């Protein structure tokens, strides 16, 4: 599923182009700027997020171009300089890009992607960068919560018909798979991304026959080795399950093993418990019970706490739209300028403390406990600061500085990898299975206290003393401007 099927270069807020034109007209277009993509809070008040969408960002950046018609469109606006239009005509992406790898666990207020390049270029990519990364990171994070509370039971993404457009359906299914979904009802993503497509029948199949039993027999005739029946069209316990058992016995007599049943409405906890008893009594202990109907992590948790007998979940609108908290608040901010090869940190000052940015060109070191392998903290440093060397390390909350702890017996890994150099891709893109496996292994290195749904423990994201001092000095200076 390549983004070069269409030119999305103009999918940007108009002010990206007015600013880029202004930079060029004032002779600042080729000055070097650094922008960070980061987010301020985890959706649903969670303890962590999953990073998704880097592959599509790479494809977008590789295919940036302006057609003659695009340039004529800008010319007709009457506000863009010919110098700027000439740059668009000869446009070639020239930026350096660093990023945390897709599938990684990420936390607020740390750089996830850094873009360095000519101001007019790093500015104009903002909207699409945010659109891609915010959407997929949101859905991947939402899915990971559902997968976690399902405790080994499969989650399938069923949300295409409720998604906010075709791209949201396709890329949402991709993000859900990264987040741990077993598959998707979306056939397009199976064909183009290799995400397993799942699905059997709708109520319309059952209704189209003269009786429920006839519809079940017809389906079993067409799919004898993959027979999973939807049993709630009329009455789950009085007709659906008894008719399913009749058909399962007929299949068994022909040497086939039925897959199971699906329930899409009603009191799911009660119905699944009764269904399990009926299937077991009929000798179909291995028949699976699949449920759907407005599932999310909270409903899944409650159903399992009530003893519901469920083998897998189909999750639709509340996953694909992340309904409970449908915004991933990623932002893209200028953090430095380059003058004669020297990096000059920049800061955004705000009365709203969470909107104050962290200046400078940065690297992140993730700190792991040597004994457990679990993540302990992330240390945000200037890009050329060495990694902590294993000596006792005091870290503190950048806002609440009295919250401190000392880390010992640890090792570190740098998180930011170089993706583009001078506009050329130098990074080997992992496939979807590698990204999915990375997300799974990353979450396994988080303490349970961070992963819980309610009041999760806050993960430490600290600034190095040198970076903290730069931020503090710029804050004071900013207040005087």
CSV table of C-alpha atoms in Angstrom, one decimal:
chain,number,residue,atom,x,y,z
A,1,UNK,CA,0.0,0.0,0.0
A,2,UNK,CA,2.2,2.8,-1.3
A,3,UNK,CA,1.5,6.5,-0.8
A,4,UNK,CA,2.9,7.3,-4.2
A,5,UNK,CA,-0.4,6.2,-5.8
A,6,UNK,CA,-1.4,9.9,-5.4
A,7,UNK,CA,0.5,13.1,-4.7
A,8,UNK,CA,-0.3,14.3,-1.2
A,9,UNK,CA,2.3,17.1,-1.1
A,10,UNK,CA,-0.5,19.7,-0.9
A,11,UNK,CA,-2.2,18.0,2.0
A,12,UNK,CA,-0.9,20.6,4.4
A,13,UNK,CA,-2.3,23.6,6.3
A,14,UNK,CA,-2.1,26.6,4.1
A,15,UNK,CA,0.0,28.5,6.6
A,16,UNK,CA,2.8,26.0,6.1
A,17,UNK,CA,3.2,27.3,2.6
A,18,UNK,CA,2.7,31.0,3.5
A,19,UNK,CA,5.5,30.6,6.1
A,20,UNK,CA,7.7,28.7,3.7
A,21,UNK,CA,7.2,31.4,1.1
A,22,UNK,CA,8.0,34.1,3.7
A,23,UNK,CA,11.2,32.3,4.6
A,24,UNK,CA,12.3,32.2,1.0
A,25,UNK,CA,11.3,35.8,0.2
A,26,UNK,CA,13.2,37.1,3.3
A,27,UNK,CA,16.3,35.1,2.4
A,28,UNK,CA,15.8,32.6,5.2
A,29,UNK,CA,14.5,29.7,3.2
A,30,UNK,CA,17.8,27.8,3.2
A,31,UNK,CA,18.6,28.5,6.8
A,32,UNK,CA,18.8,25.2,8.8
A,33,UNK,CA,16.2,24.5,11.3
A,34,UNK,CA,15.4,21.5,13.6
A,35,UNK,CA,11.9,20.4,14.4
A,36,UNK,CA,10.8,17.8,17.0
A,37,UNK,CA,7.7,15.6,16.8
A,38,UNK,CA,6.5,14.7,20.4
A,39,UNK,CA,3.3,14.3,22.3
A,40,UNK,CA,2.2,15.7,25.6
A,41,UNK,CA,-0.1,13.1,27.2
A,42,UNK,CA,-1.0,9.5,26.7
A,43,UNK,CA,-4.6,8.9,25.5
A,44,UNK,CA,-7.1,7.5,28.1
A,45,UNK,CA,-4.7,8.6,30.9
A,46,UNK,CA,-2.5,5.5,30.0
A,47,UNK,CA,1.0,4.9,31.1
A,48,UNK,CA,2.6,4.6,27.7
A,49,UNK,CA,1.9,4.8,23.9
A,50,UNK,CA,3.1,2.8,20.9
A,51,UNK,CA,4.8,4.5,18.0
A,52,UNK,CA,3.3,3.7,14.6
A,53,UNK,CA,3.2,5.2,11.1
A,54,UNK,CA,6.9,5.7,10.4
A,55,UNK,CA,6.8,3.6,7.3
A,56,UNK,CA,4.1,5.8,5.8
A,57,UNK,CA,6.0,9.0,6.8
A,58,UNK,CA,9.0,7.6,4.9
A,59,UNK,CA,6.9,6.9,1.8
A,60,UNK,CA,5.4,10.4,2.0
A,61,UNK,CA,8.8,12.1,2.3
A,62,UNK,CA,10.2,10.0,-0.6
A,63,UNK,CA,7.4,11.2,-2.9
A,64,UNK,CA,7.3,14.9,-2.2
A,65,UNK,CA,6.9,16.8,-5.4
A,66,UNK,CA,5.1,19.7,-7.0
A,67,UNK,CA,3.5,19.4,-10.4
A,68,UNK,CA,3.2,22.3,-12.9
A,69,UNK,CA,-0.5,22.5,-12.0
A,70,UNK,CA,0.4,22.8,-8.3
A,71,UNK,CA,2.7,25.6,-9.0
A,72,UNK,CA,0.1,27.4,-11.1
A,73,UNK,CA,-2.4,27.0,-8.3
A,74,UNK,CA,0.0,28.8,-6.0
A,75,UNK,CA,0.6,31.5,-8.6
A,76,UNK,CA,-3.1,32.2,-9.0
A,77,UNK,CA,-3.3,32.9,-5.3
A,78,UNK,CA,-1.4,36.1,-5.9
A,79,UNK,CA,0.6,36.1,-2.7
A,80,UNK,CA,3.5,33.7,-3.4
A,81,UNK,CA,6.8,35.0,-4.8
A,82,UNK,CA,8.2,33.7,-8.1
A,83,UNK,CA,11.4,32.8,-6.1
A,84,UNK,CA,9.4,30.5,-4.0
A,85,UNK,CA,7.6,29.0,-6.9
A,86,UNK,CA,10.9,28.3,-8.6
A,87,UNK,CA,12.0,26.4,-5.6
A,88,UNK,CA,8.9,24.3,-5.7
A,89,UNK,CA,9.5,23.6,-9.4
A,90,UNK,CA,13.0,22.3,-8.7
A,91,UNK,CA,12.0,20.8,-5.3
A,92,UNK,CA,14.1,18.0,-3.9
A,93,UNK,CA,13.8,16.8,-0.3
A,94,UNK,CA,17.1,17.6,1.3
A,95,UNK,CA,16.5,17.0,5.0
A,96,UNK,CA,18.0,14.8,7.7
A,97,UNK,CA,15.5,12.8,9.7
A,98,UNK,CA,16.0,10.9,13.0
A,99,UNK,CA,13.3,8.7,14.6
A,100,UNK,CA,12.6,6.2,17.3
A,101,UNK,CA,11.9,2.9,15.5
A,102,UNK,CA,8.3,2.0,14.7
A,103,UNK,CA,6.7,-0.3,17.2
A,104,UNK,CA,8.6,1.2,20.1
A,105,UNK,CA,7.1,2.2,23.4
A,106,UNK,CA,7.0,6.0,23.7
A,107,UNK,CA,6.3,8.5,26.4
A,108,UNK,CA,5.3,12.2,26.6
A,109,UNK,CA,7.7,15.1,26.2
A,110,UNK,CA,10.5,13.2,24.5
A,111,UNK,CA,11.4,13.6,20.8
A,112,UNK,CA,10.0,10.8,18.6
A,113,UNK,CA,11.1,12.3,15.3
A,114,UNK,CA,13.6,15.1,14.6
A,115,UNK,CA,13.8,16.8,11.2
A,116,UNK,CA,16.8,18.9,10.2
A,117,UNK,CA,16.9,20.9,7.0
A,118,UNK,CA,16.1,24.1,5.1
A,119,UNK,CA,13.4,26.0,6.9
A,120,UNK,CA,11.1,26.1,3.9
A,121,UNK,CA,11.2,22.3,3.7
A,122,UNK,CA,11.0,21.3,7.4
A,123,UNK,CA,8.1,23.7,7.8
A,124,UNK,CA,5.9,22.5,4.9
A,125,UNK,CA,5.9,18.8,6.0
A,126,UNK,CA,4.3,19.5,9.4
A,127,UNK,CA,0.7,18.7,8.7
A,128,UNK,CA,1.2,15.4,7.0
A,129,UNK,CA,3.8,14.2,9.5
A,130,UNK,CA,1.3,14.9,12.3
A,131,UNK,CA,-1.6,13.3,10.5
A,132,UNK,CA,0.2,10.1,9.8
A,133,UNK,CA,2.0,9.6,13.1
A,134,UNK,CA,-0.9,10.8,15.4
A,135,UNK,CA,-3.5,8.6,13.7
A,136,UNK,CA,-1.5,5.4,13.7
A,137,UNK,CA,0.0,5.8,17.1
A,138,UNK,CA,-3.4,6.5,18.5
A,139,UNK,CA,-4.9,3.3,17.1
A,140,UNK,CA,-1.9,1.1,17.9
A,141,UNK,CA,-2.0,2.4,21.5
A,142,UNK,CA,-5.7,1.8,21.8
A,143,UNK,CA,-5.3,-1.8,20.5
A,144,UNK,CA,-2.5,-2.6,22.8
A,145,UNK,CA,-4.8,-1.8,25.8
A,146,UNK,CA,-7.5,-4.2,24.5
A,147,UNK,CA,-5.0,-6.9,23.8
A,148,UNK,CA,-3.5,-6.6,27.2
A,149,UNK,CA,-6.8,-7.0,29.1
A,150,UNK,CA,-8.0,-9.9,26.8
A,151,UNK,CA,-5.2,-12.0,28.4
A,152,UNK,CA,-4.2,-14.1,25.4
A,153,UNK,CA,-7.6,-14.1,23.7
A,154,UNK,CA,-7.4,-12.9,20.1
A,155,UNK,CA,-8.6,-9.4,19.2
A,156,UNK,CA,-9.7,-8.9,15.6
A,157,UNK,CA,-10.2,-5.4,14.1
A,158,UNK,CA,-13.7,-5.1,12.7
A,159,UNK,CA,-14.0,-1.3,12.3
A,160,UNK,CA,-13.7,-0.4,8.6
A,161,UNK,CA,-17.4,0.6,8.3
A,162,UNK,CA,-17.1,3.0,11.2
A,163,UNK,CA,-13.7,4.5,10.2
A,164,UNK,CA,-13.4,8.1,9.2
A,165,UNK,CA,-12.7,7.4,5.5
A,166,UNK,CA,-10.8,4.8,3.5
A,167,UNK,CA,-7.3,5.8,4.6
A,168,UNK,CA,-8.4,5.7,8.3
A,169,UNK,CA,-9.8,2.2,7.7
A,170,UNK,CA,-6.6,0.9,5.9
A,171,UNK,CA,-4.0,2.6,8.1
A,172,UNK,CA,-6.1,2.0,11.2
A,173,UNK,CA,-6.1,-1.7,10.5
A,174,UNK,CA,-2.3,-1.6,10.0
A,175,UNK,CA,-1.9,0.2,13.4
A,176,UNK,CA,-4.2,-2.2,15.1
A,177,UNK,CA,-2.1,-5.1,13.8
A,178,UNK,CA,1.1,-3.4,15.2
A,179,UNK,CA,-0.8,-3.0,18.5
A,180,UNK,CA,-1.4,-6.7,18.7
A,181,UNK,CA,-4.6,-7.4,16.9
A,182,UNK,CA,-4.7,-10.9,15.4
A,183,UNK,CA,-6.2,-9.7,12.1
A,184,UNK,CA,-8.7,-7.4,10.4
A,185,UNK,CA,-12.0,-7.7,8.6
A,186,UNK,CA,-10.5,-5.4,6.0
A,187,UNK,CA,-9.6,-7.4,2.9
A,188,UNK,CA,-7.6,-4.6,1.3
A,189,UNK,CA,-5.1,-4.7,4.1
A,190,UNK,CA,-4.7,-8.5,3.7
A,191,UNK,CA,-4.0,-8.0,0.0
A,192,UNK,CA,-1.7,-5.1,0.3
A,193,UNK,CA,-0.1,-5.4,3.8
A,194,UNK,CA,-0.3,-9.1,4.6
A,195,UNK,CA,-2.6,-8.6,7.7
A,196,UNK,CA,-4.8,-11.7,8.0
A,197,UNK,CA,-8.4,-11.0,6.9
A,198,UNK,CA,-11.0,-12.6,9.1
A,199,UNK,CA,-14.8,-12.9,8.8
A,200,UNK,CA,-17.6,-15.4,8.2
A,201,UNK,CA,-21.2,-14.2,7.9
A,202,UNK,CA,-23.6,-11.4,8.8
A,203,UNK,CA,-27.2,-11.5,10.0
A,204,UNK,CA,-28.3,-10.9,6.4
A,205,UNK,CA,-27.0,-14.3,5.4
A,206,UNK,CA,-29.2,-15.9,8.0
A,207,UNK,CA,-32.2,-13.8,7.1
A,208,UNK,CA,-31.9,-14.5,3.4
A,209,UNK,CA,-33.0,-18.2,4.0
A,210,UNK,CA,-36.4,-19.5,5.0
A,211,UNK,CA,-35.0,-20.6,8.4
A,212,UNK,CA,-32.0,-20.3,10.6
A,213,UNK,CA,-31.2,-24.0,10.4
A,214,UNK,CA,-31.3,-23.9,6.6
A,215,UNK,CA,-28.9,-20.9,6.6
A,216,UNK,CA,-26.5,-22.7,8.9
A,217,UNK,CA,-26.6,-25.9,6.8
A,218,UNK,CA,-25.9,-23.8,3.6
A,219,UNK,CA,-22.9,-22.1,5.1
A,220,UNK,CA,-21.6,-25.4,6.4
A,221,UNK,CA,-21.9,-26.9,2.9
A,222,UNK,CA,-19.9,-24.0,1.4
A,223,UNK,CA,-17.3,-23.9,4.2
A,224,UNK,CA,-17.2,-27.3,5.9
A,225,UNK,CA,-13.7,-26.9,7.2
A,226,UNK,CA,-14.2,-23.3,8.4
A,227,UNK,CA,-17.6,-23.3,9.8
A,228,UNK,CA,-18.2,-20.5,12.4
A,229,UNK,CA,-21.9,-19.6,12.8
A,230,UNK,CA,-23.6,-16.3,13.8
A,231,UNK,CA,-26.2,-17.4,16.3
A,232,UNK,CA,-28.0,-14.3,17.6
A,233,UNK,CA,-30.2,-13.4,14.6
A,234,UNK,CA,-33.3,-14.7,16.4
A,235,UNK,CA,-32.7,-16.2,19.8
A,236,UNK,CA,-29.2,-17.4,20.9
A,237,UNK,CA,-30.2,-20.0,23.5
A,238,UNK,CA,-33.5,-21.3,22.1
A,239,UNK,CA,-32.6,-21.5,18.4
A,240,UNK,CA,-29.1,-20.3,17.5
A,241,UNK,CA,-27.1,-22.7,19.6
A,242,UNK,CA,-29.5,-25.7,19.2
A,243,UNK,CA,-29.4,-25.2,15.4
A,244,UNK,CA,-25.6,-24.7,15.4
A,245,UNK,CA,-25.2,-28.0,17.4
A,246,UNK,CA,-27.4,-29.8,14.8
A,247,UNK,CA,-25.2,-28.6,12.0
A,248,UNK,CA,-22.0,-29.3,13.9
A,249,UNK,CA,-23.1,-32.9,14.4
A,250,UNK,CA,-23.8,-33.2,10.7
A,251,UNK,CA,-20.3,-31.8,9.9
A,252,UNK,CA,-18.8,-34.2,12.4
A,253,UNK,CA,-20.4,-37.1,10.7
A,254,UNK,CA,-18.8,-36.0,7.5
A,255,UNK,CA,-15.3,-35.8,9.1
A,256,UNK,CA,-15.2,-32.1,9.7
A,257,UNK,CA,-14.5,-30.2,12.9
A,258,UNK,CA,-16.5,-27.0,13.4
A,259,UNK,CA,-14.8,-23.8,14.4
A,260,UNK,CA,-17.4,-22.3,16.7
A,261,UNK,CA,-20.0,-19.6,17.0
A,262,UNK,CA,-20.3,-15.8,17.2
A,263,UNK,CA,-22.6,-13.7,19.4
A,264,UNK,CA,-23.1,-10.1,18.4
A,265,UNK,CA,-25.8,-8.8,20.9
A,266,UNK,CA,-27.5,-9.3,24.2
A,267,UNK,CA,-26.1,-10.1,27.6
A,268,UNK,CA,-22.7,-11.3,26.5
A,269,UNK,CA,-21.5,-12.6,29.9
A,270,UNK,CA,-24.7,-14.7,30.5
A,271,UNK,CA,-25.1,-15.9,26.9
A,272,UNK,CA,-21.5,-17.1,26.6
A,273,UNK,CA,-21.6,-19.0,29.9
A,274,UNK,CA,-24.8,-20.8,28.9
A,275,UNK,CA,-23.5,-21.3,25.3
A,276,UNK,CA,-20.3,-22.9,26.7
A,277,UNK,CA,-22.4,-25.4,28.8
A,278,UNK,CA,-24.5,-26.3,25.8
A,279,UNK,CA,-21.6,-26.8,23.4
A,280,UNK,CA,-19.6,-28.8,25.9
A,281,UNK,CA,-22.6,-31.0,26.7
A,282,UNK,CA,-23.0,-31.7,23.0
A,283,UNK,CA,-19.3,-32.8,22.8
A,284,UNK,CA,-18.0,-29.6,21.2
A,285,UNK,CA,-15.6,-28.6,23.9
A,286,UNK,CA,-13.2,-27.2,21.3
A,287,UNK,CA,-15.7,-25.0,19.5
A,288,UNK,CA,-14.7,-21.4,19.9
A,289,UNK,CA,-17.0,-18.6,21.2
A,290,UNK,CA,-16.4,-15.3,19.4
A,291,UNK,CA,-18.1,-12.1,20.6
A,292,UNK,CA,-18.5,-8.6,19.1
A,293,UNK,CA,-20.8,-5.6,19.7
A,294,UNK,CA,-19.2,-2.3,20.7
A,295,UNK,CA,-16.2,-3.8,22.5
A,296,UNK,CA,-13.4,-1.9,24.1
A,297,UNK,CA,-10.8,-2.5,26.8
A,298,UNK,CA,-13.2,-1.7,29.6
A,299,UNK,CA,-16.0,-3.9,28.4
A,300,UNK,CA,-13.6,-6.7,27.7
A,301,UNK,CA,-12.2,-6.4,31.2
A,302,UNK,CA,-15.6,-6.4,32.8
A,303,UNK,CA,-16.8,-9.4,30.8
A,304,UNK,CA,-13.9,-11.5,31.7
A,305,UNK,CA,-14.2,-10.5,35.4
A,306,UNK,CA,-17.8,-11.7,35.2
A,307,UNK,CA,-16.6,-15.1,34.1
A,308,UNK,CA,-17.8,-14.7,30.4
A,309,UNK,CA,-16.7,-17.7,28.3
A,310,UNK,CA,-15.0,-16.0,25.4
A,311,UNK,CA,-12.2,-17.2,23.1
A,312,UNK,CA,-11.8,-14.1,20.9
A,313,UNK,CA,-13.2,-10.6,20.4
A,314,UNK,CA,-14.2,-8.7,17.3
A,315,UNK,CA,-13.7,-5.0,18.0
A,316,UNK,CA,-15.0,-2.3,15.7
A,317,UNK,CA,-15.8,1.3,16.1
A,318,UNK,CA,-14.3,1.8,19.6
A,319,UNK,CA,-10.9,0.6,18.3
A,320,UNK,CA,-10.8,2.2,14.8
A,321,UNK,CA,-11.9,5.6,16.1
A,322,UNK,CA,-10.3,5.2,19.6
A,323,UNK,CA,-13.7,6.4,20.7
A,324,UNK,CA,-13.0,7.0,24.4
A,325,UNK,CA,-10.1,9.4,23.7
A,326,UNK,CA,-9.9,10.0,20.0
A,327,UNK,CA,-7.0,12.5,19.8
A,328,UNK,CA,-3.3,11.7,20.0
A,329,UNK,CA,-1.8,15.1,20.8
A,330,UNK,CA,1.4,14.9,18.9
A,331,UNK,CA,2.9,18.3,18.0
A,332,UNK,CA,5.8,19.5,15.7
A,333,UNK,CA,7.9,22.3,17.1
A,334,UNK,CA,11.0,24.2,16.2
A,335,UNK,CA,13.7,23.4,18.7
A,336,UNK,CA,16.9,24.8,17.2
A,337,UNK,CA,18.5,26.8,14.4
A,338,UNK,CA,21.9,26.4,12.8
A,339,UNK,CA,24.2,29.4,12.3
A,340,UNK,CA,27.6,28.9,10.7
A,341,UNK,CA,27.5,25.2,11.7
A,342,UNK,CA,26.6,26.0,15.3
A,343,UNK,CA,23.3,24.7,16.8
A,344,UNK,CA,21.4,27.4,18.6
A,345,UNK,CA,18.7,26.0,20.9
A,346,UNK,CA,15.2,27.5,20.6
A,347,UNK,CA,12.3,27.3,23.1
A,348,UNK,CA,8.5,28.0,23.1
A,349,UNK,CA,7.5,29.6,26.4
A,350,UNK,CA,3.9,29.3,27.6
A,351,UNK,CA,1.9,30.1,30.7
A,352,UNK,CA,0.5,26.6,30.1
A,353,UNK,CA,3.5,24.6,31.6
A,354,UNK,CA,2.9,21.5,29.5
A,355,UNK,CA,3.3,23.5,26.3
A,356,UNK,CA,6.8,24.7,27.1
A,357,UNK,CA,9.1,22.9,24.7
A,358,UNK,CA,12.5,21.2,25.3
A,359,UNK,CA,15.1,23.0,23.2
A,360,UNK,CA,18.1,21.7,21.2
A,361,UNK,CA,19.1,18.8,19.0
A,362,UNK,CA,18.6,15.7,21.2
A,363,UNK,CA,19.2,12.0,21.6
A,364,UNK,CA,17.3,9.7,24.0
A,365,UNK,CA,19.0,7.0,26.1
A,366,UNK,CA,16.6,4.3,27.4
A,367,UNK,CA,17.7,2.9,30.7
A,368,UNK,CA,17.2,-0.8,31.5
A,369,UNK,CA,17.6,-2.7,34.7
A,370,UNK,CA,20.4,-5.3,34.2
A,371,UNK,CA,18.7,-7.9,36.4
A,372,UNK,CA,15.1,-7.7,35.1
A,373,UNK,CA,15.6,-6.2,31.6
A,374,UNK,CA,12.7,-3.9,32.4
A,375,UNK,CA,12.7,-0.2,31.3
A,376,UNK,CA,13.6,2.1,34.2
A,377,UNK,CA,13.6,5.6,32.6
A,378,UNK,CA,14.4,7.6,29.4
A,379,UNK,CA,17.1,10.2,29.6
A,380,UNK,CA,16.9,13.0,27.0
A,381,UNK,CA,20.3,14.5,26.3
A,382,UNK,CA,21.9,16.9,23.8
A,383,UNK,CA,22.7,14.9,20.6
A,384,UNK,CA,26.5,14.8,21.3
A,385,UNK,CA,26.3,13.9,25.0
A,386,UNK,CA,27.7,10.4,25.8
A,387,UNK,CA,25.4,7.7,27.2
A,388,UNK,CA,25.4,7.2,31.0
A,389,UNK,CA,28.3,4.7,31.7
A,390,UNK,CA,26.8,2.6,34.5
A,391,UNK,CA,27.8,4.9,37.3
A,392,UNK,CA,25.0,5.8,39.8
A,393,UNK,CA,22.6,8.1,38.0
A,394,UNK,CA,20.3,10.6,39.7
A,395,UNK,CA,17.3,11.4,37.6
A,396,UNK,CA,14.5,13.9,38.5
A,397,UNK,CA,11.2,15.1,37.1
A,398,UNK,CA,11.8,18.1,34.8
A,399,UNK,CA,8.8,20.0,36.2
A,400,UNK,CA,8.7,18.6,39.8
A,401,UNK,CA,12.4,18.6,40.5
A,402,UNK,CA,12.0,17.4,44.0
A,403,UNK,CA,10.9,14.0,42.6
A,404,UNK,CA,14.2,12.2,42.3
A,405,UNK,CA,15.7,8.7,42.3
A,406,UNK,CA,19.1,7.1,41.8
A,407,UNK,CA,19.5,4.4,39.2
A,408,UNK,CA,22.2,1.7,39.5
A,409,UNK,CA,22.9,-1.6,37.9
A,410,UNK,CA,21.6,-0.5,34.5
A,411,UNK,CA,22.5,-0.4,30.8
A,412,UNK,CA,21.4,2.0,28.1
A,413,UNK,CA,20.3,2.0,24.5
A,414,UNK,CA,20.1,5.1,22.2
A,415,UNK,CA,16.6,5.4,20.7
A,416,UNK,CA,16.9,7.9,17.8
A,417,UNK,CA,18.1,6.3,14.5
A,418,UNK,CA,19.0,8.2,11.4
A,419,UNK,CA,16.4,7.7,8.7
A,420,UNK,CA,17.2,10.2,6.0
A,421,UNK,CA,20.5,11.9,5.3
A,422,UNK,CA,20.4,14.9,2.9
A,423,UNK,CA,17.0,13.7,1.7
A,424,UNK,CA,18.2,10.1,0.9
A,425,UNK,CA,16.7,7.2,2.8
A,426,UNK,CA,19.5,5.3,4.6
A,427,UNK,CA,17.3,3.2,6.9
A,428,UNK,CA,16.1,-0.3,6.1
A,429,UNK,CA,12.4,-0.3,6.7
A,430,UNK,CA,11.2,-3.3,8.7
A,431,UNK,CA,8.2,-5.3,7.5
A,432,UNK,CA,4.9,-5.3,9.3
A,433,UNK,CA,5.7,-8.5,11.2
A,434,UNK,CA,9.0,-7.1,12.5
A,435,UNK,CA,7.2,-4.0,13.7
A,436,UNK,CA,4.5,-6.0,15.4
A,437,UNK,CA,7.0,-8.2,17.1
A,438,UNK,CA,9.0,-5.2,18.3
A,439,UNK,CA,5.8,-3.7,19.8
A,440,UNK,CA,5.2,-7.0,21.7
A,441,UNK,CA,8.7,-7.3,23.0
A,442,UNK,CA,8.8,-3.6,24.0
A,443,UNK,CA,5.6,-3.9,26.1
A,444,UNK,CA,7.0,-7.0,27.8
A,445,UNK,CA,9.8,-4.8,29.2
A,446,UNK,CA,7.4,-2.5,31.0
A,447,UNK,CA,6.5,-2.9,34.6
A,448,UNK,CA,2.9,-4.0,35.2
A,449,UNK,CA,2.3,-0.8,37.1
A,450,UNK,CA,2.9,1.2,34.0
A,451,UNK,CA,0.5,-1.0,31.9
A,452,UNK,CA,-2.5,-1.0,34.1
A,453,UNK,CA,-5.6,0.8,32.9
A,454,UNK,CA,-6.4,2.8,36.1
A,455,UNK,CA,-3.9,5.2,37.6
A,456,UNK,CA,-0.8,3.8,35.9
A,457,UNK,CA,2.6,4.6,37.3
A,458,UNK,CA,4.3,7.5,35.6
A,459,UNK,CA,7.4,6.5,33.7
A,460,UNK,CA,10.4,8.7,34.2
A,461,UNK,CA,11.4,10.9,31.3
A,462,UNK,CA,14.3,13.0,32.5
A,463,UNK,CA,16.6,15.7,31.0
A,464,UNK,CA,20.3,15.5,31.4
A,465,UNK,CA,21.7,18.3,33.7
A,466,UNK,CA,23.2,20.1,30.7
A,467,UNK,CA,20.0,20.1,28.7
A,468,UNK,CA,18.0,21.0,31.8
A,469,UNK,CA,20.2,24.0,32.4
A,470,UNK,CA,19.8,25.2,28.8
A,471,UNK,CA,16.1,24.9,29.1
A,472,UNK,CA,16.1,26.8,32.4
A,473,UNK,CA,18.3,29.6,31.0
A,474,UNK,CA,16.2,30.0,27.8
A,475,UNK,CA,13.0,30.1,29.9
A,476,UNK,CA,14.4,33.0,31.9
A,477,UNK,CA,15.5,34.7,28.8
A,478,UNK,CA,12.2,34.1,27.1
A,479,UNK,CA,10.4,35.8,29.9
A,480,UNK,CA,12.5,39.0,29.3
A,481,UNK,CA,11.8,39.1,25.5
